[in-house]
Coordinates of C-alpha atoms and ligand atoms in Angstrom, one line a residue:
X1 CA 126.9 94.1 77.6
X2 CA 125.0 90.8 76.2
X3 CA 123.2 88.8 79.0
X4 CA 124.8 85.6 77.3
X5 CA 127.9 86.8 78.4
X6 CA 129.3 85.9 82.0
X7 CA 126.3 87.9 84.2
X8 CA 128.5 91.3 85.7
X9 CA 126.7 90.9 88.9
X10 CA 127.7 86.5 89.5
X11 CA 131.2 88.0 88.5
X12 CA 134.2 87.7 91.3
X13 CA 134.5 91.7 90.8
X14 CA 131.9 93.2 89.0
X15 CA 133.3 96.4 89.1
X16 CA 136.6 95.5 86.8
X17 CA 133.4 95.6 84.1
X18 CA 132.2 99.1 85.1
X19 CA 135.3 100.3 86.6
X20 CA 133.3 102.4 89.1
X21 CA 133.6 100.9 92.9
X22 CA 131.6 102.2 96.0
X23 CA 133.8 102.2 98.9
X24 CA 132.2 100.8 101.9
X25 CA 132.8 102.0 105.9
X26 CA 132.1 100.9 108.6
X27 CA 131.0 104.3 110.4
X28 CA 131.3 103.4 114.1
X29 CA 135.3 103.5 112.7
X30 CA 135.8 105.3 110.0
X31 CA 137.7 102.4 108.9
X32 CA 137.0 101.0 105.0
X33 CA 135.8 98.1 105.2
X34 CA 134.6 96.3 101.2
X35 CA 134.3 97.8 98.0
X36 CA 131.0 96.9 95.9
X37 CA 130.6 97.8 92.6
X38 CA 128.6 101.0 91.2
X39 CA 127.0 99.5 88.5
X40 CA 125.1 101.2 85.5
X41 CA 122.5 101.8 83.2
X42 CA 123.8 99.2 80.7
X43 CA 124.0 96.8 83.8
X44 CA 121.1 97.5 85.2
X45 CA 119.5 97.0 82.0
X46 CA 121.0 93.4 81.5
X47 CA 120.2 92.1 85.1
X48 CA 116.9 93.6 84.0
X49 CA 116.5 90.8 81.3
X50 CA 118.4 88.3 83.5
X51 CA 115.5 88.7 86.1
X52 CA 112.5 88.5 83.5
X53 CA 113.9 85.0 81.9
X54 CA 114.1 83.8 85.7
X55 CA 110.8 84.8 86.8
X56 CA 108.5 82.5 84.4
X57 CA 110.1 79.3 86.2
X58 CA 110.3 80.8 89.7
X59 CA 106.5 81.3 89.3
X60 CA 105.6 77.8 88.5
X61 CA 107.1 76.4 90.9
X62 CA 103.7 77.3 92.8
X63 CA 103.6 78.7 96.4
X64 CA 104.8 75.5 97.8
X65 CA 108.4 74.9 95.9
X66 CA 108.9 79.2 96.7
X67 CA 108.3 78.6 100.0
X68 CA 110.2 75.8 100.2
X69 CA 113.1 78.1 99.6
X70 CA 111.7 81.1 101.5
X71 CA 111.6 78.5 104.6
X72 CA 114.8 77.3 104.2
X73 CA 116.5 80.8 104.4
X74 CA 114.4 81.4 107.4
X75 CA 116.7 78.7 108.6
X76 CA 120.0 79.8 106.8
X77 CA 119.3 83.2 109.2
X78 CA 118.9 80.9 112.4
X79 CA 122.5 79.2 111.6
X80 CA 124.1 82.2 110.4
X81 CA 122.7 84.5 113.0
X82 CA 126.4 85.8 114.0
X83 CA 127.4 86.7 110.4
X84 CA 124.2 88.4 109.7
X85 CA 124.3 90.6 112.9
X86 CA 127.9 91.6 112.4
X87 CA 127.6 92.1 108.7
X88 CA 124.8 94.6 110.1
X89 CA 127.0 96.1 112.8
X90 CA 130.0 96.7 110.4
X91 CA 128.1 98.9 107.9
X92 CA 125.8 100.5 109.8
X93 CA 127.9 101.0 113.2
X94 CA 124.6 100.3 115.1
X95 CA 124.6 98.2 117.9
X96 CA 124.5 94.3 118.3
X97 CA 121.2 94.6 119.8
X98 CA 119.9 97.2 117.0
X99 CA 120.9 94.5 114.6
X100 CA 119.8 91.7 116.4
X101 CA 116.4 92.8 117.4
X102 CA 115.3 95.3 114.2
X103 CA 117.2 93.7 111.8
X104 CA 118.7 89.8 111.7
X105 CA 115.2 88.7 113.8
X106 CA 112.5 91.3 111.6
X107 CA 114.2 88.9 108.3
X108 CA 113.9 86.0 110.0
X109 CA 110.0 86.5 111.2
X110 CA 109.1 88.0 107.5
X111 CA 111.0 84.6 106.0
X112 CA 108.7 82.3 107.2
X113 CA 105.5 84.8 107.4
X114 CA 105.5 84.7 103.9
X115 CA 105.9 81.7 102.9
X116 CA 103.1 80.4 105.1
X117 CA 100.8 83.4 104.4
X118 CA 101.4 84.0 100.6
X119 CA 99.0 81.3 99.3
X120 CA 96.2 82.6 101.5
X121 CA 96.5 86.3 100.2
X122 CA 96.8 85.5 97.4
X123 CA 94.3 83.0 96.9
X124 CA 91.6 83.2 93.7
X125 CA 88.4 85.4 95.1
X126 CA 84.8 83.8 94.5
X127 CA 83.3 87.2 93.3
X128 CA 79.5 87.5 93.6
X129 CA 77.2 89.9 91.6
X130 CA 73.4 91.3 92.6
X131 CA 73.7 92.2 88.6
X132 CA 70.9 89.7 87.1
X133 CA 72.2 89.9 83.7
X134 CA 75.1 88.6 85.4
X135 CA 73.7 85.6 86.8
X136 CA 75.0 81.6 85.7
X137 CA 78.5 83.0 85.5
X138 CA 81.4 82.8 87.7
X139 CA 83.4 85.7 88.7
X140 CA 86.7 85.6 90.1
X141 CA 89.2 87.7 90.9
X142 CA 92.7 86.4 90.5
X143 CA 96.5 87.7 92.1
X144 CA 99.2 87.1 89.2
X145 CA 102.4 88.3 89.7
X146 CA 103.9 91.7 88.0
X147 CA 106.9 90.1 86.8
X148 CA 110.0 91.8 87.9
X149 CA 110.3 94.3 91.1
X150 CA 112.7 96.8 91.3
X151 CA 113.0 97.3 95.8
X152 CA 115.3 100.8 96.3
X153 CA 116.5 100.6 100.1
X154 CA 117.7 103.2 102.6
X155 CA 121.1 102.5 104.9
X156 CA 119.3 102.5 107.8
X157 CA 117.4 99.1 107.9
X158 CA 119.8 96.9 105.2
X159 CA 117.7 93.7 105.8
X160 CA 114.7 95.3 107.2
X161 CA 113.7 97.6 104.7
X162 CA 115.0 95.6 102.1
X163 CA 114.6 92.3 102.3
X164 CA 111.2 93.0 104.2
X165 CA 109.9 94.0 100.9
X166 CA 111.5 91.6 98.5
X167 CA 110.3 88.8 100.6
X168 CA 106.8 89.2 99.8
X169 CA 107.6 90.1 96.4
X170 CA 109.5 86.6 95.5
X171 CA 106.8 85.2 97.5
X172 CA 104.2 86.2 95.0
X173 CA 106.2 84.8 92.4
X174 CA 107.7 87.9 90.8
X175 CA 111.9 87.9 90.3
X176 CA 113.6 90.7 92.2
X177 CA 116.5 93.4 91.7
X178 CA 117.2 95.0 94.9
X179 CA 119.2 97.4 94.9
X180 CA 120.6 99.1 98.5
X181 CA 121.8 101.7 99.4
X182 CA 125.4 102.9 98.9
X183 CA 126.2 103.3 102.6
X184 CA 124.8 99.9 103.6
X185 CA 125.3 97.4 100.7
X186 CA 126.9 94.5 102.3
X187 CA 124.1 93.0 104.0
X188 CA 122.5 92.3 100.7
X189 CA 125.6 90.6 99.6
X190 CA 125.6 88.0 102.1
X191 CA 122.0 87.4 101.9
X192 CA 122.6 86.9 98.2
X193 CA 124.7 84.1 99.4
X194 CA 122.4 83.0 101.9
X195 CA 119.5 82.9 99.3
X196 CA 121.9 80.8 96.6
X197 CA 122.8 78.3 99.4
X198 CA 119.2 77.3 99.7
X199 CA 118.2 76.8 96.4
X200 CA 116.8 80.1 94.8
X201 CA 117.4 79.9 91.2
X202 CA 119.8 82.6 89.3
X203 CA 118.4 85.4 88.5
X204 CA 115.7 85.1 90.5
X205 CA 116.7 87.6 93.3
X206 CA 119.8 89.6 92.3
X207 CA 121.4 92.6 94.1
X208 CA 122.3 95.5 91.8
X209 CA 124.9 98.0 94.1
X210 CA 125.3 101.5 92.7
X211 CA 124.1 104.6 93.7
X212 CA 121.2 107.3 92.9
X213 CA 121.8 106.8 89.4
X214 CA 121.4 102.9 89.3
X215 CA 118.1 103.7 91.4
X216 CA 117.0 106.0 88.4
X217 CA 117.9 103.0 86.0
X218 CA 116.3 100.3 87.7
X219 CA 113.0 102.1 88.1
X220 CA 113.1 102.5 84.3
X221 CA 113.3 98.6 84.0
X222 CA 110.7 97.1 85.8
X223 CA 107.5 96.6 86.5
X224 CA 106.9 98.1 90.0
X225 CA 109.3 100.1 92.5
X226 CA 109.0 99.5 95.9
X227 CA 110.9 102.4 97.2
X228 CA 111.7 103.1 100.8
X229 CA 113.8 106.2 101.8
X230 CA 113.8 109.9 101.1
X231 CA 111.0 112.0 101.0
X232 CA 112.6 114.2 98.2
X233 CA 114.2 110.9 96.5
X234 CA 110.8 109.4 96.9
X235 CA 109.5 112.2 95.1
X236 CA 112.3 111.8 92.1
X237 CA 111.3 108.0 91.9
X238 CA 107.8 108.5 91.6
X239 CA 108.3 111.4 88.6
X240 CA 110.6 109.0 86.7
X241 CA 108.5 106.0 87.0
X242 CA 105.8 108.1 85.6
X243 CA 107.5 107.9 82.3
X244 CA 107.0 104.6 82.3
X245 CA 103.4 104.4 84.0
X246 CA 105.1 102.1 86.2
X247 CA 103.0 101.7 89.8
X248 CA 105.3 103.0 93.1
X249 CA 104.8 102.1 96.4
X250 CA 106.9 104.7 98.6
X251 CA 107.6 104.2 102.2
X252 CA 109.5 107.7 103.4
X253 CA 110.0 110.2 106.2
X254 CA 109.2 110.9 109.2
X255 CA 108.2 113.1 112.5
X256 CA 106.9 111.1 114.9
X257 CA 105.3 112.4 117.5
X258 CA 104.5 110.9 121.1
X259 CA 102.0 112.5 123.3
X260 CA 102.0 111.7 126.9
X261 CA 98.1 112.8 128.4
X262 CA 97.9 114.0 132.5
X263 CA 96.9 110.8 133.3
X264 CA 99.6 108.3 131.8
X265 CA 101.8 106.1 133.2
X266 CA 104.6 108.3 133.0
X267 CA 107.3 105.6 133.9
X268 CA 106.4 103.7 130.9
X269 CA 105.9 106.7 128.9
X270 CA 109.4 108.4 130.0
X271 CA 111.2 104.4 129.0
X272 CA 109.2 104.5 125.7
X273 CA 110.4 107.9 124.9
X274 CA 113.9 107.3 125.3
X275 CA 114.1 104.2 123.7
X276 CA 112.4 104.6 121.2
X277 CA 114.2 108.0 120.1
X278 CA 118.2 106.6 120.5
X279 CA 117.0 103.0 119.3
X280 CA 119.2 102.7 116.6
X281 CA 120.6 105.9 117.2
X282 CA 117.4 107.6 116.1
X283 CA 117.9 106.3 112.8
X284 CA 114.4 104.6 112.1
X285 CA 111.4 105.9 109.9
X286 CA 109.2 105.7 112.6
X287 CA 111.5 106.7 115.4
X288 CA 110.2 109.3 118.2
X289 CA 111.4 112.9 117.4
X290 CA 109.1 115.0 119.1
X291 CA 107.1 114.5 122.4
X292 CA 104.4 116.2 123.7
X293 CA 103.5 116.3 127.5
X294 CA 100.7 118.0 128.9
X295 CA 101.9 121.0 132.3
X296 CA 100.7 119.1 134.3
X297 CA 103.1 116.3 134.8
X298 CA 105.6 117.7 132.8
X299 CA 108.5 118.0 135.6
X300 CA 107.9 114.3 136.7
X301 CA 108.2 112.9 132.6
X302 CA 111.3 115.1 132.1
X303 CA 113.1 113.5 135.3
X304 CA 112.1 110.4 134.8
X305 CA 113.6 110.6 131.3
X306 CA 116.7 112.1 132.4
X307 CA 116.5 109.0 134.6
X308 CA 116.4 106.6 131.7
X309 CA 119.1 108.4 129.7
X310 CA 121.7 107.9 132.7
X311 CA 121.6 104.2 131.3
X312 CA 122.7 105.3 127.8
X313 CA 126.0 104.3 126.5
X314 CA 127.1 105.9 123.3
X315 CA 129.7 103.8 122.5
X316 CA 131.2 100.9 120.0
X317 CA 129.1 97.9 120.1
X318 CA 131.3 95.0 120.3
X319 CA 129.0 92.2 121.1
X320 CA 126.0 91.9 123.4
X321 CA 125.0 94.3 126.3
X322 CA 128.3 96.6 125.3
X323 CA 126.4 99.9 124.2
X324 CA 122.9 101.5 124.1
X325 CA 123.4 103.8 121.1
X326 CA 125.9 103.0 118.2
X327 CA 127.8 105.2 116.0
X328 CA 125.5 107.1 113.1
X329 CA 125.5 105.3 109.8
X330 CA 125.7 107.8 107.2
X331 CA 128.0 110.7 107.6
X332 CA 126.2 113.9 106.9
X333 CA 123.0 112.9 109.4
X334 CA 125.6 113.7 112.2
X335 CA 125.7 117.2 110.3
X336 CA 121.8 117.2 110.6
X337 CA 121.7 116.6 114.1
X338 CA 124.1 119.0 115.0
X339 CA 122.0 121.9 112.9
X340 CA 119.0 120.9 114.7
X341 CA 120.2 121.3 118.1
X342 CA 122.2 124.7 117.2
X343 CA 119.2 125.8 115.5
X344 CA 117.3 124.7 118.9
X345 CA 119.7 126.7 121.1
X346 CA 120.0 129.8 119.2
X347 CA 116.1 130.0 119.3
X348 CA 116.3 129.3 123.6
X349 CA 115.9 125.6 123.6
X350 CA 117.8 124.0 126.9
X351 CA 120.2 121.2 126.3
X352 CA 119.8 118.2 129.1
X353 CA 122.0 116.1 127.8
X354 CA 124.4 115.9 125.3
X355 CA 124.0 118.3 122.5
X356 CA 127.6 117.5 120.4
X357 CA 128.7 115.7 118.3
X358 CA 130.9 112.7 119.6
X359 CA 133.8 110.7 120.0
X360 CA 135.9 114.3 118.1
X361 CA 139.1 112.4 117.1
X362 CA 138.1 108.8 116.9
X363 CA 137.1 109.1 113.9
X364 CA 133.3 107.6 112.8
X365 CA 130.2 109.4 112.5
X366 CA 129.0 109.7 116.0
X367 CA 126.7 112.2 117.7
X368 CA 126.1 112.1 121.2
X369 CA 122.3 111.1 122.3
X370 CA 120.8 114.9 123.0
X371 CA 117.7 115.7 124.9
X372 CA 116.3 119.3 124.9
X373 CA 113.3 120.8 126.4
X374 CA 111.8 124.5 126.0
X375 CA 111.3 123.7 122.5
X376 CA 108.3 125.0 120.1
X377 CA 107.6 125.1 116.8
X378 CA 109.6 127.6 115.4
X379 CA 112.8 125.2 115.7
X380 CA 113.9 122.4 112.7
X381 CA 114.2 119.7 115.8
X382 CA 110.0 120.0 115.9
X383 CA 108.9 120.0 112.5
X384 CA 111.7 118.4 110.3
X385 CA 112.9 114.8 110.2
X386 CA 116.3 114.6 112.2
X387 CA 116.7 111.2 112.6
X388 CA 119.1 111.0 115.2
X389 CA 119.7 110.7 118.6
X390 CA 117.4 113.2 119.8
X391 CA 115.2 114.2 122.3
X392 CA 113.3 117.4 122.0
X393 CA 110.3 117.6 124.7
X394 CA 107.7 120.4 124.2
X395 CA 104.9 121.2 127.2
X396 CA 101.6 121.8 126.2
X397 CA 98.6 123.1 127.6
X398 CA 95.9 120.4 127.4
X399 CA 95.5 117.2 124.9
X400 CA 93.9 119.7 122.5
X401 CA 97.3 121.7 121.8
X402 CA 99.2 118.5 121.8
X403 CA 96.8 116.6 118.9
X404 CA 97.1 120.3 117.2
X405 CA 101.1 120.0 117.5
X406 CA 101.4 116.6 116.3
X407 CA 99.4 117.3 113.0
X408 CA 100.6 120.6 112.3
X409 CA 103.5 118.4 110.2
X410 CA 103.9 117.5 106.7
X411 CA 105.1 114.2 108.0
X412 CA 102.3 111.4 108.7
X413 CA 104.3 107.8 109.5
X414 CA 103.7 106.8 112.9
X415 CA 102.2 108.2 116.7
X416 CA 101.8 107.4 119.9
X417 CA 100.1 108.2 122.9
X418 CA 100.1 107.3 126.6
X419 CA 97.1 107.3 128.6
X420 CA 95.6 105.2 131.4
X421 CA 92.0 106.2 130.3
X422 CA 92.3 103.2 127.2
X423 CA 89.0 105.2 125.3
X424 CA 90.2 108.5 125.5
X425 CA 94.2 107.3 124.4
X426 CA 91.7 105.6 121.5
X427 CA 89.8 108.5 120.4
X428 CA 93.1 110.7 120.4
X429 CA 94.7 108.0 118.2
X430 CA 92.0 108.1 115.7
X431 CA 92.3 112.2 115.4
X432 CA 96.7 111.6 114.6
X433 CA 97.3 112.4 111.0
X434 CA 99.6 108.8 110.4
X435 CA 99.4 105.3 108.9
X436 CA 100.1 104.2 112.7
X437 CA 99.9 105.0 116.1
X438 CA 100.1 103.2 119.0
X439 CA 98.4 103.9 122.3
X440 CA 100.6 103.3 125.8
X441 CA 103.1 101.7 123.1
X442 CA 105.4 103.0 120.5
X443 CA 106.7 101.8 116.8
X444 CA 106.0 97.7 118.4
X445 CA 103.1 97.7 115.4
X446 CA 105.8 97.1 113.0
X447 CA 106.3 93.6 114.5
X448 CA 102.8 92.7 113.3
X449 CA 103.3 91.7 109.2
X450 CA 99.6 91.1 109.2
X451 CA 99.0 95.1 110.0
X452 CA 99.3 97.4 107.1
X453 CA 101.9 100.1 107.6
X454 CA 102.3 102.8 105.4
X455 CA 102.6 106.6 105.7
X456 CA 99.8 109.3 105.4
X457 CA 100.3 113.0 104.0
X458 CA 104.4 113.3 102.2
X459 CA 105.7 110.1 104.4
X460 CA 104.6 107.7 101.5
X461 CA 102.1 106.2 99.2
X462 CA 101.1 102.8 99.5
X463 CA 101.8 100.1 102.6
X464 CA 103.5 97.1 103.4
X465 CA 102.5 94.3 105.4
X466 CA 99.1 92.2 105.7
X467 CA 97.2 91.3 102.8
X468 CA 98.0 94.7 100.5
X469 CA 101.9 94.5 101.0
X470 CA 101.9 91.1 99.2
X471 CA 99.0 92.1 96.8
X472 CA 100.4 95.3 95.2
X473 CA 102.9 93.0 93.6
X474 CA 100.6 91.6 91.6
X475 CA 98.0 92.2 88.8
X476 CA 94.3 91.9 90.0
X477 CA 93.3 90.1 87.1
X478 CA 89.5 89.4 87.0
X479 CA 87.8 86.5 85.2
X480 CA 84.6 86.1 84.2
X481 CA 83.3 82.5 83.4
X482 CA 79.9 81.8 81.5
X483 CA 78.4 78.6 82.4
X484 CA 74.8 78.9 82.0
X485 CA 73.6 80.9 78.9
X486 CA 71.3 81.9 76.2
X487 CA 72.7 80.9 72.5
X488 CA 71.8 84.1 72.2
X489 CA 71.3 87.0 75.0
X490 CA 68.5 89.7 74.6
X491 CA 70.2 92.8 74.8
X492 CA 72.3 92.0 71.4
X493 CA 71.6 93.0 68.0
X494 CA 68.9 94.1 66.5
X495 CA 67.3 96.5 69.0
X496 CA 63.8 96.2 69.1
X497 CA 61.2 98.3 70.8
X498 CA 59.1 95.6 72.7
X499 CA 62.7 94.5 74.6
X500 CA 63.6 98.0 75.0
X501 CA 60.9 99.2 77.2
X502 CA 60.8 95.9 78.7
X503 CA 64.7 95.9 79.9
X504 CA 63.9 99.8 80.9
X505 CA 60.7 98.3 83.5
X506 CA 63.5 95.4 84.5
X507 CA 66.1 97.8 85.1
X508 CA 63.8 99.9 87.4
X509 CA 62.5 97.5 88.9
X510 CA 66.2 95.7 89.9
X511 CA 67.2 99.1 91.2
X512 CA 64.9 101.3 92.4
X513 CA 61.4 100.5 93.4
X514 CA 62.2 97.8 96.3
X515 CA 64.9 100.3 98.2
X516 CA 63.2 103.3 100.4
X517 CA 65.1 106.6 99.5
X518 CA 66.6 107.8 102.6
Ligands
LIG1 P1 117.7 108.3 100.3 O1 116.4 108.8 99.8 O2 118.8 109.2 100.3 O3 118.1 107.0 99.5 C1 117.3 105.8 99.5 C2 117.7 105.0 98.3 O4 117.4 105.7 97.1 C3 119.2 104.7 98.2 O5 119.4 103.4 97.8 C4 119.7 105.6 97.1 O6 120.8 105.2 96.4 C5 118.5 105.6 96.2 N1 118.4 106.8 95.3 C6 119.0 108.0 95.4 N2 118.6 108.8 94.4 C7 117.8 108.1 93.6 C8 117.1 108.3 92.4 N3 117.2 109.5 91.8 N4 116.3 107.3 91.9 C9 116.2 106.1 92.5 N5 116.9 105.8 93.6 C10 117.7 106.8 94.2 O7 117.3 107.8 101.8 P2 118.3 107.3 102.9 O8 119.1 108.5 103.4 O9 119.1 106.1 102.4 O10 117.4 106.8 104.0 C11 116.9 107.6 105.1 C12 115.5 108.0 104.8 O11 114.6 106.9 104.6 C13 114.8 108.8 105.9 O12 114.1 109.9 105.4 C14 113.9 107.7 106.5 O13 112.8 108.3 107.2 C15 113.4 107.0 105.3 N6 112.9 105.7 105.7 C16 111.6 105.4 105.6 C17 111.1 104.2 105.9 C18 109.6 103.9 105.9 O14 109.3 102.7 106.0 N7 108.8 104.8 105.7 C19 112.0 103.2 106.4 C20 113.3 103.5 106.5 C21 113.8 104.7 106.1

């Protein structure tokens, strides 16, 4: 395909070009709800060069005329709040408040955060040098923008953990192909619209819908990935793009644990645990999956927990305050979940509550939020990602075992801890092998776009947020500008002796003599 020809992805139906459709369901029903198209290499490729003629006049129109637009859809998400929200709902079966709160309102907060903080983090740098020979010129080190971004999203998070990361990328001036994932891509779609309404020019943003092979493609075609999903697909990415030399920034997995010390609040620890493990249904990076309570108030957490679960409804959200815990999005996670808590049980794991799968006959992807205690580390629920509804609660000794326990992972995304004793929660914080943890809180950091997050050990490479989740879209370009000079400087051509030995006392001199040797 020619890019002067009518562009596949602006077509009414795209996939008439490629033939291949995706067939998109809403999973709380099992009902199809859209077909997208399941576009190419050769498509890929074109939107490719669609995106690089689009991104010289995006970037001249300066941090004020992007944000301009950028500000606008942050209004375009106010006035459309319903049809966002339910276009979340439908693909993702989650509920209206999981869509609401960690979706529809995370886009509209990164909208304007962006366009207010862009021209700040990426303002020029006055760089200054002790170097003498360096002295009379200016130094500055400058953000420009990589061109075109390639952004590969997960199902769970359509807006979050997509949008979240083209924002800032189209912020810094770069054009964007994002390209979602297979279970979720409608969400995209409408923003598409949303983004066209207020003025972003075509080809500027564009939303490629396909599956792993159109990720493979479109990490071949541009000039950064920003990845979020999979470890092992993170891994793929990261190989391919190799080829190419071209930089990745991968936000993946997860086993996050929370560790609740003798003396912590345990009502707010027991609330945090179970919300934060069935918010979403489980289905978020930086979810809880494994909690740690020291013997001494062990009994008192796990009954106040079972407490908090009596309020869980796992049912279909139909509009505010209807459900606690949606469907599951993506059909074979219900299959993980189910192996975890088998694999639990046959190893002498109890089950509190739950422990099936749910709503048999309704058809949907649904599996029924699960606590289980008298776990250890020999079970999957402890050391591999579920990311489900799940609860697995493991006594431990003393905060030693428990720090032990939540490191002895390959996972390092996000922790928390709950203690009244604010230094000690601190200094256990500081010894968790993760990009975040929280201390008497839990996964509320990601709120905070001015706080890196990004994963430690196999849960990613890279962060997003603050002043490096804006920056790694961009070259560092530094400039060095001579203003006051010698026609001709004295370390040039032709060596002689007398300057020699004379730059050789200098250089001692600068560096040596007037610093003690510790
Ligand atoms: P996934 O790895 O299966 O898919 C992610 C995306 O990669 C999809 O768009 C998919 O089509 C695409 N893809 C598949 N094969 C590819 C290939 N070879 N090359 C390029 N792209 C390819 O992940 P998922 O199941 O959609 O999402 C769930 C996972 O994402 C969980 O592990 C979760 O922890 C992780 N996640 C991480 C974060 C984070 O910020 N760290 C956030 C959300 C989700």
């Amino acid at each position: 395909m020619s890019v002067q020809e009518p562009a596949v992805h602006e077509s009414d139906d795209p996939a008439a070009v490629t033939g291949a459709e995706i067939a998109v369901q809403n999973p709380a029903t099992g009902e199809i709800i859209a077909h997208v198209p399941d576009l190419d290499a050769a498509v890929i490729t074109a939107m490719a060069t669609v995106g690089r003629a689009a991104q010289p006049g995006w970037n001249a129109l300066g941090f004020e005329g992007r944000g301009r637009i950028l500000l606008r859809m942050q209004k375009w998400l106010t006035d459309n709040a319903e049809l966002v929200i339910r276009t979340v709902m439908s693909e993702t079966g989650k509920t209206y408040e999981d869509a609401q709160l960690a979706d529809w309102s995370y886009g509209l907060n990164a909208f304007g955060f962006w366009a207010r903080n862009a021209p700040d983090y990426l303002a020029d740098e006055r760089v200054r040098s002790a170097q003498v020979m360096l002295k009379g010129k200016r130094l500055v080190l400058r953000y420009k923008p990589l061109g075109l971004i390639g952004v590969i999203g997960p199902w769970n998070y359509p807006l979050t953990n997509s949008f979240g990361d083209a924002i800032p990328a189209l912020a810094a001036g770069n054009a964007v192909i994002l390209k979602p994932s297979e279970v979720t891509p409608l969400t995209s779609q409408v923003l598409l619209e949303g983004l066209r309404e207020c003025g972003m020019p075509e080809g500027v943003f564009q939303v490629a819908t396909g599956r792993g092979p159109a990720g493979a493609a479109l990490v071949d075609v541009v000039d950064m990935i920003m990845f979020t999903g999979s470890t092992e697909t993170g891994k793929r990415v990261m190989a391919r793009a190799a080829q190419t030399l071209t930089p990745v920034s991968l936000e993946l997995g997860g086993k996050d644990p929370l560790i609740v010390m003798a003396d912590a609040d345990l009502d707010r620890a027991a609330s945090h645990a179970v919300f934060y493990s069935m918010f979403n249904g489980g289905q978020t990076c930086i979810s809880v999956e494994r909690v740690y309570v020291e013997e001494p108030v062990y009994d008192e957490f796990v009954a106040k927990v079972m407490a908090n679960m009596k309020a869980v409804r796992n049912e279909i959200s139909t509009g505010p305050g209807t459900s606690e815990v949606g469907s599951m999005t993506f059909a074979s996670q219900v299959d993980v979940v189910e192996r975890h808590v088998q694999d639990a049980k046959a190893k002498g794991a109890q089950v509190l509550v739950g422990g099936e799968r749910g709503h048999e006959g309704q058809g949907g992807h649904w599996h029924q939020p699960t606590v289980l205690v008298d776990v250890d580390h020999t079970m999957q629920c402890m050391t591999e990602e579920t990311f489900g509804p799940l609860l697995p609660i493991m006594k431990v000794a003393d905060t030693e075992e428990a720090i032990r326990l939540a490191n002895d992972s390959p996972y390092g995304l996000a922790a928390s801890v709950f203690s009244r004793d604010l230094a000690r929660g601190e200094a256990v914080a500081r010894r968790i092998e993760a990009g975040a943890v929280c201390v008497n809180d839990a996964l509320v950091n990601y709120l905070a776009l001015e706080l890196p997050m990004g994963g430690a050990k196999a849960s990613g490479m890279g962060t997003r947020h603050g002043a490096g989740g804006i920056r790694k879209y961009c070259q560092q370009q530094s400039l060095l500008i001579s203003r006051v000079h010698m026609k001709h400087e004295v370390h040039m051509f032709p060596y002689r002796r007398s300057v020699t030995k004379a730059l050789g006392r200098a250089f001692k001199l600068m560096n040596g003599r007037r610093r003690p040797v510790p």
